[in-house]
Short mmCIF file of C-alpha atoms and ligand atoms in Angstrom, two decimals:
data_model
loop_
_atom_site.label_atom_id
_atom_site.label_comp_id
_atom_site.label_asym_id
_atom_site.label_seq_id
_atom_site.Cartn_x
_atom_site.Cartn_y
_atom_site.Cartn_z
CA UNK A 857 18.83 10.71 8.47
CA UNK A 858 20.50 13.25 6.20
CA UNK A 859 18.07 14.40 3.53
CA UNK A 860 17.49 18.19 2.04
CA UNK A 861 16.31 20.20 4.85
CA UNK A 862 12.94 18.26 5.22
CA UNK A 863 11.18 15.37 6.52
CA UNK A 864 10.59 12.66 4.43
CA UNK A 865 6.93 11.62 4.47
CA UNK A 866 6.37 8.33 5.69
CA UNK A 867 4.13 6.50 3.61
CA UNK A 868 3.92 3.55 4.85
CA UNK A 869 7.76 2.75 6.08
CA UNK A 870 8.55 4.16 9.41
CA UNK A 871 11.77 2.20 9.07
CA UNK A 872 15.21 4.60 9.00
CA UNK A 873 12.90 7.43 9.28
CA UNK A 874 13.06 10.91 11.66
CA UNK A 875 10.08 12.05 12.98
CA UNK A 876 10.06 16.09 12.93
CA UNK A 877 6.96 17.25 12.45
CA UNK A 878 3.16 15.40 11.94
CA UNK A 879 3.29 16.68 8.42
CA UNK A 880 5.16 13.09 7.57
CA UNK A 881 1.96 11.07 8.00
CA UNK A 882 -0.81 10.55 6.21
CA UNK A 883 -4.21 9.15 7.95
CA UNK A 884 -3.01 5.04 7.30
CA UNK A 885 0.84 5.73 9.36
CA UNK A 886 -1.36 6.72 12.03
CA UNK A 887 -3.59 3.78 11.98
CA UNK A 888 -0.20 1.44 11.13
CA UNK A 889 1.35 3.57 14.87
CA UNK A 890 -1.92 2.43 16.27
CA UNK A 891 -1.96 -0.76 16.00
CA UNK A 892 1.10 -1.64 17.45
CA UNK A 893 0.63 0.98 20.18
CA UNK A 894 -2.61 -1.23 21.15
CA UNK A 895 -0.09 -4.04 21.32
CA UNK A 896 2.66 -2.61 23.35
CA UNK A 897 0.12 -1.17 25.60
CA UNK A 898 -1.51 -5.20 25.73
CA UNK A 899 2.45 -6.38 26.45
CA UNK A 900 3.39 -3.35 29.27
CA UNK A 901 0.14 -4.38 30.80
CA UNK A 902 0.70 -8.10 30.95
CA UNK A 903 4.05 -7.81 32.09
CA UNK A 904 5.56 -9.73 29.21
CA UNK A 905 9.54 -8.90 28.99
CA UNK A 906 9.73 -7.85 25.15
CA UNK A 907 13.15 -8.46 23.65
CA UNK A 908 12.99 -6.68 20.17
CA UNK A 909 15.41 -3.73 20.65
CA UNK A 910 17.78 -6.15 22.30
CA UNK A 911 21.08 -4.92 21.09
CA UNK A 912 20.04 -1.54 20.19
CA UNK A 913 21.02 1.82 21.90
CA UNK A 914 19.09 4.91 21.61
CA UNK A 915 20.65 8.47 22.40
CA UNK A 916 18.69 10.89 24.53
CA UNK A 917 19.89 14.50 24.65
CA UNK A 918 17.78 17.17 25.85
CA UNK A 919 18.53 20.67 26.02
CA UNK A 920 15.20 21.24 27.68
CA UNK A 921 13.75 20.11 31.01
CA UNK A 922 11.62 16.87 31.01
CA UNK A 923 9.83 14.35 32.75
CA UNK A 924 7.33 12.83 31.21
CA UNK A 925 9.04 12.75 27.19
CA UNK A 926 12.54 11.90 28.70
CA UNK A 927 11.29 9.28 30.92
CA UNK A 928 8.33 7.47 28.51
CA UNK A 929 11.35 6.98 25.81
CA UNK A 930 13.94 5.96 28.18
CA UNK A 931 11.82 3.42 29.72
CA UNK A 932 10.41 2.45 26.14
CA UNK A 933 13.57 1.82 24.79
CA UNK A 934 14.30 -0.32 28.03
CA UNK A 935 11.23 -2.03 27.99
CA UNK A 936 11.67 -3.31 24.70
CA UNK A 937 15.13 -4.95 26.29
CA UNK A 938 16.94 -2.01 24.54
CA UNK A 939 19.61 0.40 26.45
CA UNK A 940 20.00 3.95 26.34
CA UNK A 941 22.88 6.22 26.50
CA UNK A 942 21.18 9.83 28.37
CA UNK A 943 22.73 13.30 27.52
CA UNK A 944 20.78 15.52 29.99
CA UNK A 945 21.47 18.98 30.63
CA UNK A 946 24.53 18.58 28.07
CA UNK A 947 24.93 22.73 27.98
CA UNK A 948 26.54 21.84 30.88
CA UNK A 949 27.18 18.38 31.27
CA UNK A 950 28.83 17.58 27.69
CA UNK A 951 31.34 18.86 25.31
CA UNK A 952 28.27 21.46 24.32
CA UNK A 953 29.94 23.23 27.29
CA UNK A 954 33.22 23.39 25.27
CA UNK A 955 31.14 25.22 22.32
CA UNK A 956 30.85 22.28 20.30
CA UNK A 957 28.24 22.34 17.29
CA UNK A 958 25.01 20.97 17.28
CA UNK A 959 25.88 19.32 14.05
CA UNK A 960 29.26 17.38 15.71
CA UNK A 961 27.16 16.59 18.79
CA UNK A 962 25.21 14.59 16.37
CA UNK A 963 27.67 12.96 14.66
CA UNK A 964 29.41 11.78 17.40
CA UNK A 965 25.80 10.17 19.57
CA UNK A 966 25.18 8.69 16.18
CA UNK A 967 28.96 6.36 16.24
CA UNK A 968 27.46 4.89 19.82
CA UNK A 969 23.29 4.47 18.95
CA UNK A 970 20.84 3.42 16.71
CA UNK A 971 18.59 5.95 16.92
CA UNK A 972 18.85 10.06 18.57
CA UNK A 973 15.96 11.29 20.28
CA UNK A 974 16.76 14.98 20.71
CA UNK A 975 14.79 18.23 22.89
CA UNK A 976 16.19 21.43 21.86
CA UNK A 977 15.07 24.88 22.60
CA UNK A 978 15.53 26.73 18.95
CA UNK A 979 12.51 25.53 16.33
CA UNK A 980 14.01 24.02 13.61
CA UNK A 981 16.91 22.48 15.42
CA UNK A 982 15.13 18.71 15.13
CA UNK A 983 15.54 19.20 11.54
CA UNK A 984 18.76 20.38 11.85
CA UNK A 985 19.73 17.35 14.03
CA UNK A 986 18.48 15.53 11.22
CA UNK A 987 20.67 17.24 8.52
CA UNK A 988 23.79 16.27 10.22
CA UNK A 989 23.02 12.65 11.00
CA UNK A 990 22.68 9.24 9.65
CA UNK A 991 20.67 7.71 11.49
CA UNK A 992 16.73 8.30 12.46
CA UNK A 993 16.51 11.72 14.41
CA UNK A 994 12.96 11.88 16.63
CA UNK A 995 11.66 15.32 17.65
CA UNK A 996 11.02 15.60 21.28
CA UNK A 997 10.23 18.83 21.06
CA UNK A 998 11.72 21.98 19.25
CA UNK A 999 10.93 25.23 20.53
CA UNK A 1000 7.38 26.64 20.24
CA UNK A 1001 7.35 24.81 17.43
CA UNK A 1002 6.37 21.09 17.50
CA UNK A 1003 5.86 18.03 19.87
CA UNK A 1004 5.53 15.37 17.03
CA UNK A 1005 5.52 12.55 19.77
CA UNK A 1006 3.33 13.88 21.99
CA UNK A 1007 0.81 15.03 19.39
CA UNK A 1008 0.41 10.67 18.14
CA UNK A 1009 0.05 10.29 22.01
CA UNK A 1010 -2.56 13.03 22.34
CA UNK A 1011 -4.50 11.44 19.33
CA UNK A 1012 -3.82 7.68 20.70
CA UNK A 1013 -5.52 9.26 23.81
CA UNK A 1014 -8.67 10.62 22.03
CA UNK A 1015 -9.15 7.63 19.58
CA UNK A 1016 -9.02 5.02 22.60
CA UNK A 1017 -12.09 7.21 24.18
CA UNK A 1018 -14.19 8.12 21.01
CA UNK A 1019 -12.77 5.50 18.14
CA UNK A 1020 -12.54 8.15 15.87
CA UNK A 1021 -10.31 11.12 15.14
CA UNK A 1022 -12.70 12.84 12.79
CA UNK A 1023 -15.47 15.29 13.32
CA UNK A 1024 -14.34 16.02 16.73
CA UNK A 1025 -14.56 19.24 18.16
CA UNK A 1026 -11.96 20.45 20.35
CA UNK A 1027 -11.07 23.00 22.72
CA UNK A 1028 -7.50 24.14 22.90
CA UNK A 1029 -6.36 26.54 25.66
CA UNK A 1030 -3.28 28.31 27.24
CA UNK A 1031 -0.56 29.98 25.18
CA UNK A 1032 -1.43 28.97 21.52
CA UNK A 1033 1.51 31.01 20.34
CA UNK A 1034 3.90 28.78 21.88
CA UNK A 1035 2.48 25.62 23.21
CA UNK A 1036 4.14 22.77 20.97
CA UNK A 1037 2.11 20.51 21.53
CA UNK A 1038 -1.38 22.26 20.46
CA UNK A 1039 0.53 23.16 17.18
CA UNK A 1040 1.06 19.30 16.84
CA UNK A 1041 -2.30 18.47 18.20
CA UNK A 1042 -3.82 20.94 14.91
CA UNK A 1043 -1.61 19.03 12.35
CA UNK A 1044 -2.18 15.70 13.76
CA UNK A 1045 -6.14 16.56 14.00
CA UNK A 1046 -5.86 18.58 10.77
CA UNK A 1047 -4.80 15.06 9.04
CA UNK A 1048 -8.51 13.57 9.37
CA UNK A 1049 -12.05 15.02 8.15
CA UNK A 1050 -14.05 17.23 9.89
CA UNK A 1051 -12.19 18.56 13.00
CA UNK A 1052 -13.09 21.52 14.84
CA UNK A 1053 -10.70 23.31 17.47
CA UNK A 1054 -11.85 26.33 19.62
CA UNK A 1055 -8.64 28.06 20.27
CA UNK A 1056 -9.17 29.93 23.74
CA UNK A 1057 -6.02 32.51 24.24
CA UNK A 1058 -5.63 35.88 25.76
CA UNK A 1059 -5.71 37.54 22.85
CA UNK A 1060 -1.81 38.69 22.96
CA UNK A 1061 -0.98 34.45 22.40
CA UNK A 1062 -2.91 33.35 19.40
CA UNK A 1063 -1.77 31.30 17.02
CA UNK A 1064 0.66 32.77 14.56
CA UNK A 1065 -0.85 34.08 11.45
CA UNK A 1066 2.00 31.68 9.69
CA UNK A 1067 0.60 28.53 12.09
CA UNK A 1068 -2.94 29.44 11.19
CA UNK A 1069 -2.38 29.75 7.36
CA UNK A 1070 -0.97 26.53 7.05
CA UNK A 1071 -2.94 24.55 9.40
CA UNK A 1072 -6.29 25.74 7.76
CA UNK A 1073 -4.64 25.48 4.42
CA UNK A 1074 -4.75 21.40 5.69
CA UNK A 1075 -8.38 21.97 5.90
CA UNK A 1076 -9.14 21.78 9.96
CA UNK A 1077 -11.40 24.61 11.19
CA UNK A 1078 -10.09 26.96 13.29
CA UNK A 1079 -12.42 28.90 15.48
CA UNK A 1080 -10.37 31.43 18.45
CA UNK A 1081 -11.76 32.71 21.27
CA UNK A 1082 -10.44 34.96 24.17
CA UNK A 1083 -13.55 34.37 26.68
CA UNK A 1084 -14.79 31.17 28.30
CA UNK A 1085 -18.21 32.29 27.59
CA UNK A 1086 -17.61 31.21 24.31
CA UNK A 1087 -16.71 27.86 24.75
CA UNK A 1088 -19.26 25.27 23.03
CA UNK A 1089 -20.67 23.23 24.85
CA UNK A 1090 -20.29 19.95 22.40
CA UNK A 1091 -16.79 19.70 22.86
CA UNK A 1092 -15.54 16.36 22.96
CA UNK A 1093 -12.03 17.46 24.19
CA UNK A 1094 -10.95 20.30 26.70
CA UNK A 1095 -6.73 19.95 26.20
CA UNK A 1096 -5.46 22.59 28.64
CA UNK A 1097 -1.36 23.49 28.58
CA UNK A 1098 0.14 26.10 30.29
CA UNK A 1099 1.72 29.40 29.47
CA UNK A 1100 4.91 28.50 28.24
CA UNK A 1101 6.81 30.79 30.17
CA UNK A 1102 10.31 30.01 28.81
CA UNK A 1103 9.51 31.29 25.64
CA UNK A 1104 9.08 35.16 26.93
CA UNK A 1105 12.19 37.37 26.96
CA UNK A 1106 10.11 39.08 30.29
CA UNK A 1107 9.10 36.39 33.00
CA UNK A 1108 6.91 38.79 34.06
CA UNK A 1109 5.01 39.56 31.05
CA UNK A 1110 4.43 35.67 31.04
CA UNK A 1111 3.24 36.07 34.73
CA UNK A 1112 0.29 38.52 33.76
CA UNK A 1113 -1.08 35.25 31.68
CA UNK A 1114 -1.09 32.51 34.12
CA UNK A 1115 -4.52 32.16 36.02
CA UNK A 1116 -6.07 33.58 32.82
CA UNK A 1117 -7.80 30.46 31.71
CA UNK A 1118 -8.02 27.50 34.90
CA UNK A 1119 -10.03 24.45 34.40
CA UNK A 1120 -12.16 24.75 37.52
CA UNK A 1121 -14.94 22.32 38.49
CA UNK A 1122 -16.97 25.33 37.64
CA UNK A 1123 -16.03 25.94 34.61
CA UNK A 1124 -16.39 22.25 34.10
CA UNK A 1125 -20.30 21.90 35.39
CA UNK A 1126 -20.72 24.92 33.53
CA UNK A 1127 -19.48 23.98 29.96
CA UNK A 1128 -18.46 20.40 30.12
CA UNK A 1129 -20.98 17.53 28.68
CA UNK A 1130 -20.56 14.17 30.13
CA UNK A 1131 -18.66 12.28 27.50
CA UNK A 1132 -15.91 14.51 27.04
CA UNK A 1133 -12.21 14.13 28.09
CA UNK A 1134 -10.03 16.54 29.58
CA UNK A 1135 -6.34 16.51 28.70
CA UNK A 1136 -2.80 17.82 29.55
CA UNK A 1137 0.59 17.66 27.95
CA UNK A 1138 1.78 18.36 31.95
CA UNK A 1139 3.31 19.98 33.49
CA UNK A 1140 0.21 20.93 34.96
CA UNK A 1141 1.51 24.94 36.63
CA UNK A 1142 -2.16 26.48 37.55
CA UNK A 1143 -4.02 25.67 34.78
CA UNK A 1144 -6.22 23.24 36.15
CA UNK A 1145 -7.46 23.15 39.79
CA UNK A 1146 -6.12 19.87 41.70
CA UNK A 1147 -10.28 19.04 42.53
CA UNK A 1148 -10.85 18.54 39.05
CA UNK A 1149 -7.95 15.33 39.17
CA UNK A 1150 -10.93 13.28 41.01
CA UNK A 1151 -13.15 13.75 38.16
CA UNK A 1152 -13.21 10.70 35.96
CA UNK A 1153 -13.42 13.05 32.17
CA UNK A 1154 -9.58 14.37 33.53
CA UNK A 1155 -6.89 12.06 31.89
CA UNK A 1156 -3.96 13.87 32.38
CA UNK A 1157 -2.51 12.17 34.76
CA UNK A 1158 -3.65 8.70 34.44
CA UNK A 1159 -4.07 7.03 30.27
CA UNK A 1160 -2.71 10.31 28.24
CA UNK A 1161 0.47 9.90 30.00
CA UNK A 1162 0.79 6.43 30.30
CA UNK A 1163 -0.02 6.11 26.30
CA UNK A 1164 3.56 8.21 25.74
CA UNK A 1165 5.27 5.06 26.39
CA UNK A 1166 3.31 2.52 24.79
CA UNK A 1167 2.87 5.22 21.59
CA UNK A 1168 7.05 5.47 21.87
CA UNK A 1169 7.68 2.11 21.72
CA UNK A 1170 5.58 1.24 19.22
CA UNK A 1171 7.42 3.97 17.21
CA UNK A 1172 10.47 2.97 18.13
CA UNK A 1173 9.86 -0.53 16.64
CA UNK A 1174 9.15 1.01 13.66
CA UNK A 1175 11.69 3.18 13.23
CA UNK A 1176 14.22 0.58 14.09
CA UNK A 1177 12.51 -1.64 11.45
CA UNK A 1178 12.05 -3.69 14.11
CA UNK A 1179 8.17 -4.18 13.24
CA UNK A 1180 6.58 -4.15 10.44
C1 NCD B 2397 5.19 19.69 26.93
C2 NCD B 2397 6.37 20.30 26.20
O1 NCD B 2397 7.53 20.04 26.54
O2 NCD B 2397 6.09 21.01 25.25
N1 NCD B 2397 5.57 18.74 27.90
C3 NCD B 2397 5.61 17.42 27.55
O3 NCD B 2397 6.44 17.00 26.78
N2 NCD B 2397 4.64 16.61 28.04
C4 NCD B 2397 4.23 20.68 27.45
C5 NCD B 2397 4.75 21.78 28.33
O4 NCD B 2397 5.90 21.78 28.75
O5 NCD B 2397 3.93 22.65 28.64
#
């Protein structure tokens, strides 16, 4: 949607809408997206054929490697009886090759779809998107600098467990300087009362002093730590992500971080509690050992990544103001 250079907040009307950062919503979108996702979850589950985007397209283009974002909105959109029309890889596989702009890439997805879901690899280029466009842009991720998407899935995934997104305390890990999705995790978290997150970095990839001023300026406390010794032991979330090596200019600089911080049954018995949950944006690359998969607090692999789609379509439906 063109506007000035920012996001609209929502308000209360998802409908014609891009979703850049978690800044749009306010505590009731959230519970509006929630909702529904329960729904689309109940209809996925029961196998019952929804026909709501019937007629619609939606463009994916991703600059970026994915599996999980690419394929949760892709089957969404089909799901919902919709169709897609999938730029992947376009440096290479369309006109981008031929030097086009981001800006004329935009406008010319926008005369075939409905909607643009777009993964880029410079921050700010979601908004950018956005500028250029008509229609609703979505944010699938925008350099180190926000996951909007996956940040209402990683909240879907801690509400379902605790019924409650305030005065949680959470334990963030990997590269905090660059990991997308615990910036979007903060803002989303940072939108309810009483949130705590332990950020556990080497100290080289803490959060930005710009990320921390405005996230604490939203009122979340912000606690980092570079040892696991520290971690508290009341956590009701561990959310791991890895060292998000394309961001370096040195791959081996990146190297001397991985291993740093590894979710180990260990670490687990030693500074777990028994009702927490253990999450993971995913890739998993080393971060977490493959024994901990068995244990039933890890939900990386199982409801936080199946709750992508059902949290997608549900925001899809919105957007397309094809729910209310
Ligand atoms: C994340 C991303 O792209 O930021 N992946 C995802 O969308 N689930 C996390 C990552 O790549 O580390």
């Amino acid at each position: 949607m063109s506007n000035n250079g920012e996001a609209t907040a929502i308000n209360g009307r998802f409908k014609g809408k891009d979703i850049i950062s978690l800044n749009q919503f306010s505590q009731k979108d959230i519970e509006l997206l929630f909702k529904h996702t329960k729904n689309t979850k109940r209809i996925t589950q029961k196998h019952t054929p929804s026909k709501l985007l019937s007629g619609y397209v939606v463009g994916l283009i991703f600059y970026e490697p994915s599996s999980r974002t690419f394929g949760s909105f892709s089957a969404a959109v089909k799901r919902m009886g919709g169709q897609t029309i999938e730029y992947l890889n376009p440096k290479e596989n369309s006109s981008v090759a031929k030097g086009e702009s981001l800006s004329d890439t935009m406008q010319t997805i926008q005369s075939y779809t409905n909607a643009i879901v777009i993964r880029h690899p410079q921050a700010g280029a979601a908004q950018k998107a956005a500028d250029s466009a008509d229609i609703p842009i979505i944010n699938a991720g925008d350099g180190g600098n926000a996951h909007p998407t996956q940040g209402l899935l990683d909240l879907f995934t801690i509400y379902d467990t605790f019924s409650t997104l305030s005065k949680l305390t959470v334990v963030a890990s990997g590269d905090v300087l660059h990991s997308r999705t615990i910036h979007s995790l903060i803002e989303g978290l940072s939108l309810f009362k009483g949130n705590t997150i332990y950020l556990l970095s080497p100290k080289e990839l803490r959060l930005s002093k710009d990320y921390y001023d405005s996230f604490t300026k939203r009122g979340i406390k912000l606690i980092e730590i570079f040892d696991e010794k520290d971690i508290p032991k009341n956590a009701h979330v561990w959310y791991w992500n890895r060292i998000q090596k394309e961001r370096f200019s040195n791959l081996e600089e990146a190297k001397k971080y991985e291993g740093k911080f590894v979710v180990t049954t260990n670490l687990l018995k030693t500074y777990g509690n028994k009702e927490m949950i253990l999450m993971d944006p995913l890739p998993r690359v080393g971060e977490i050992e493959e024994a901990v998969d068995q244990d039933p607090r890890s939900v990386y692999l199982k409801t936080q990544m199946r709750n992508g789609m059902y949290i997608r379509m549900a925001l899809l439906g919105l957007i397309l103001g094809k729910i209310k």
